[in-house]
PDB file of C-alpha atoms in Angstrom:
ATOM      1  CA  MET A  97      65.754 106.305 128.815  1.00 65.00           C
ATOM      2  CA  SER A  98      64.103 102.744 128.263  1.00 74.00           C
ATOM      3  CA  ALA A  99      65.860  99.421 127.882  1.00 72.00           C
ATOM      4  CA  SER A 100      65.144  99.112 124.294  1.00 76.00           C
ATOM      5  CA  ASP A 101      66.718 102.869 123.380  1.00 79.00           C
ATOM      6  CA  VAL A 102      69.485 102.687 120.913  1.00 77.00           C
ATOM      7  CA  VAL A 103      72.497 104.589 122.139  1.00 79.00           C
ATOM      8  CA  ILE A 104      76.221 105.189 120.723  1.00 83.00           C
ATOM      9  CA  VAL A 105      78.595 104.946 123.276  1.00 84.00           C
ATOM     10  CA  SER A 106      81.605 105.608 121.534  1.00 86.00           C
ATOM     11  CA  ALA A 107      83.241 105.727 118.205  1.00 85.00           C
ATOM     12  CA  ARG A 108      86.543 106.052 116.954  1.00 88.00           C
ATOM     13  CA  ARG A 109      88.438 105.883 113.393  1.00 85.00           C
ATOM     14  CA  THR A 110      91.593 104.297 112.205  1.00 85.00           C
ATOM     15  CA  PRO A 111      95.002 106.473 112.316  1.00 82.00           C
ATOM     16  CA  ILE A 112      96.036 108.256 109.278  1.00 85.00           C
ATOM     17  CA  GLY A 113      99.650 107.597 107.929  1.00 87.00           C
ATOM     18  CA  ALA A 114     101.956 108.287 105.207  1.00 92.00           C
ATOM     19  CA  PHE A 115     101.703 106.219 101.964  1.00 91.00           C
ATOM     20  CA  LEU A 116     103.790 102.975 102.734  1.00 93.00           C
ATOM     21  CA  GLY A 117     104.522 104.534 106.080  1.00 94.00           C
ATOM     22  CA  ALA A 118     104.555 102.769 109.570  1.00 93.00           C
ATOM     23  CA  LEU A 119     101.136 101.395 109.068  1.00 92.00           C
ATOM     24  CA  SER A 120     101.356  99.831 105.864  1.00 91.00           C
ATOM     25  CA  PRO A 121     102.063  96.380 106.766  1.00 94.00           C
ATOM     26  CA  LEU A 122      98.497  96.446 108.846  1.00 92.00           C
ATOM     27  CA  SER A 123      95.329  95.418 106.827  1.00 92.00           C
ATOM     28  CA  ALA A 124      92.118  97.369 107.124  1.00 90.00           C
ATOM     29  CA  VAL A 125      90.770  94.378 109.302  1.00 95.00           C
ATOM     30  CA  GLN A 126      93.720  94.959 111.900  1.00 95.00           C
ATOM     31  CA  LEU A 127      93.309  98.692 111.857  1.00 93.00           C
ATOM     32  CA  GLY A 128      89.691  98.180 112.302  1.00 93.00           C
ATOM     33  CA  SER A 129      90.077  95.835 115.087  1.00 96.00           C
ATOM     34  CA  ALA A 130      92.114  98.467 116.806  1.00 95.00           C
ATOM     35  CA  ALA A 131      89.558 101.316 116.261  1.00 93.00           C
ATOM     36  CA  ILE A 132      86.855  99.029 117.766  1.00 94.00           C
ATOM     37  CA  LYS A 133      89.105  98.250 120.997  1.00 96.00           C
ATOM     38  CA  ALA A 134      89.607 101.896 121.336  1.00 94.00           C
ATOM     39  CA  ALA A 135      86.095 102.583 121.183  1.00 93.00           C
ATOM     40  CA  ILE A 136      85.253 100.044 123.696  1.00 95.00           C
ATOM     41  CA  GLU A 137      88.175 101.307 125.985  1.00 95.00           C
ATOM     42  CA  SER A 138      86.613 104.926 125.608  1.00 94.00           C
ATOM     43  CA  ALA A 139      83.145 103.995 126.533  1.00 93.00           C
ATOM     44  CA  GLY A 140      84.497 102.097 129.603  1.00 94.00           C
ATOM     45  CA  ILE A 141      82.563  98.895 128.809  1.00 94.00           C
ATOM     46  CA  GLY A 142      83.804  95.506 127.900  1.00 95.00           C
ATOM     47  CA  ALA A 143      83.735  93.826 124.685  1.00 96.00           C
ATOM     48  CA  GLY A 144      81.120  91.596 125.751  1.00 95.00           C
ATOM     49  CA  ASP A 145      78.604  94.502 126.277  1.00 93.00           C
ATOM     50  CA  VAL A 146      78.729  95.370 122.527  1.00 93.00           C
ATOM     51  CA  GLN A 147      75.845  94.358 120.733  1.00 92.00           C
ATOM     52  CA  GLU A 148      76.371  95.451 116.988  1.00 93.00           C
ATOM     53  CA  VAL A 149      79.305  96.699 115.190  1.00 94.00           C
ATOM     54  CA  ILE A 150      78.690  99.205 112.034  1.00 92.00           C
ATOM     55  CA  MET A 151      81.769  99.881 110.289  1.00 89.00           C
ATOM     56  CA  GLY A 152      82.918 101.731 107.151  1.00 88.00           C
ATOM     57  CA  CYS A 153      85.629 100.082 104.848  1.00 86.00           C
ATOM     58  CA  VAL A 154      85.803 101.963 101.462  1.00 84.00           C
ATOM     59  CA  LEU A 155      88.394  99.596  99.976  1.00 83.00           C
ATOM     60  CA  PRO A 156      87.256  95.976 100.943  1.00 83.00           C
ATOM     61  CA  ALA A 157      88.994  94.357  97.970  1.00 84.00           C
ATOM     62  CA  GLY A 158      91.140  91.411  99.200  1.00 87.00           C
ATOM     63  CA  LEU A 159      90.144  91.431 102.983  1.00 90.00           C
ATOM     64  CA  GLY A 160      88.150  88.396 102.526  1.00 89.00           C
ATOM     65  CA  GLN A 161      84.381  88.324 103.691  1.00 93.00           C
ATOM     66  CA  ALA A 162      82.774  90.711 106.211  1.00 94.00           C
ATOM     67  CA  PRO A 163      85.497  92.971 106.965  1.00 95.00           C
ATOM     68  CA  ALA A 164      83.562  94.500 110.000  1.00 95.00           C
ATOM     69  CA  ARG A 165      82.959  91.008 111.209  1.00 97.00           C
ATOM     70  CA  GLN A 166      86.377  90.065 111.097  1.00 97.00           C
ATOM     71  CA  ALA A 167      87.518  93.422 112.992  1.00 97.00           C
ATOM     72  CA  ALA A 168      84.883  92.899 115.395  1.00 97.00           C
ATOM     73  CA  LEU A 169      86.052  89.565 116.366  1.00 98.00           C
ATOM     74  CA  GLY A 170      89.636  90.537 116.579  1.00 97.00           C
ATOM     75  CA  ALA A 171      88.567  93.373 118.894  1.00 97.00           C
ATOM     76  CA  GLY A 172      86.980  90.566 121.169  1.00 98.00           C
ATOM     77  CA  VAL A 173      83.308  91.511 120.432  1.00 98.00           C
ATOM     78  CA  PRO A 174      81.060  88.412 121.010  1.00 98.00           C
ATOM     79  CA  ILE A 175      80.376  86.334 117.857  1.00 97.00           C
ATOM     80  CA  ALA A 176      76.705  86.665 118.669  1.00 97.00           C
ATOM     81  CA  ALA A 177      76.798  90.532 118.055  1.00 97.00           C
ATOM     82  CA  PRO A 178      75.953  91.309 114.103  1.00 97.00           C
ATOM     83  CA  ALA A 179      78.537  93.145 112.236  1.00 97.00           C
ATOM     84  CA  THR A 180      77.826  95.358 109.187  1.00 95.00           C
ATOM     85  CA  THR A 181      80.632  96.466 106.863  1.00 94.00           C
ATOM     86  CA  LEU A 182      79.494 100.017 104.993  1.00 92.00           C
ATOM     87  CA  ASN A 183      80.951 101.332 101.656  1.00 90.00           C
ATOM     88  CA  LYS A 184      79.764 104.646 101.182  1.00 87.00           C
ATOM     89  CA  MET A 185      83.109 106.409 100.234  1.00 86.00           C
ATOM     90  CA  CYS A 186      83.496 109.548 102.434  1.00 84.00           C
ATOM     91  CA  GLY A 187      79.757 109.183 103.719  1.00 87.00           C
ATOM     92  CA  SER A 188      80.530 105.919 105.520  1.00 85.00           C
ATOM     93  CA  GLY A 189      80.852 107.230 108.906  1.00 81.00           C
ATOM     94  CA  LEU A 190      77.767 109.537 108.671  1.00 84.00           C
ATOM     95  CA  LYS A 191      75.736 106.345 107.166  1.00 89.00           C
ATOM     96  CA  ALA A 192      76.893 104.467 110.177  1.00 84.00           C
ATOM     97  CA  VAL A 193      75.347 106.917 112.616  1.00 84.00           C
ATOM     98  CA  MET A 194      72.087 107.031 110.438  1.00 87.00           C
ATOM     99  CA  MET A 195      71.908 103.385 110.694  1.00 86.00           C
ATOM    100  CA  ALA A 196      72.469 103.254 114.600  1.00 79.00           C
TER     101      ALA A 196
END
């Protein structure tokens, strides 16, 4: 492997809960931050090692600008790491892998 190879070291998704259940007070950005933190922990790396975040968010209305950026910063990812929000309905995860 060369230093320029692209690798996906970890991936996680947000939890699935009941309608108006225990997770309902959390925004998609907060859930995204938790998923990014879990992916970083699972990979055994530091948040400072993340070079890019690609995150799916199917219903971004009301979240403000750049939900992936907000989630990445909330997870401690450096501000220099680019973040991309995808909205491909059920295909967001696969599209994220294709873009990586």
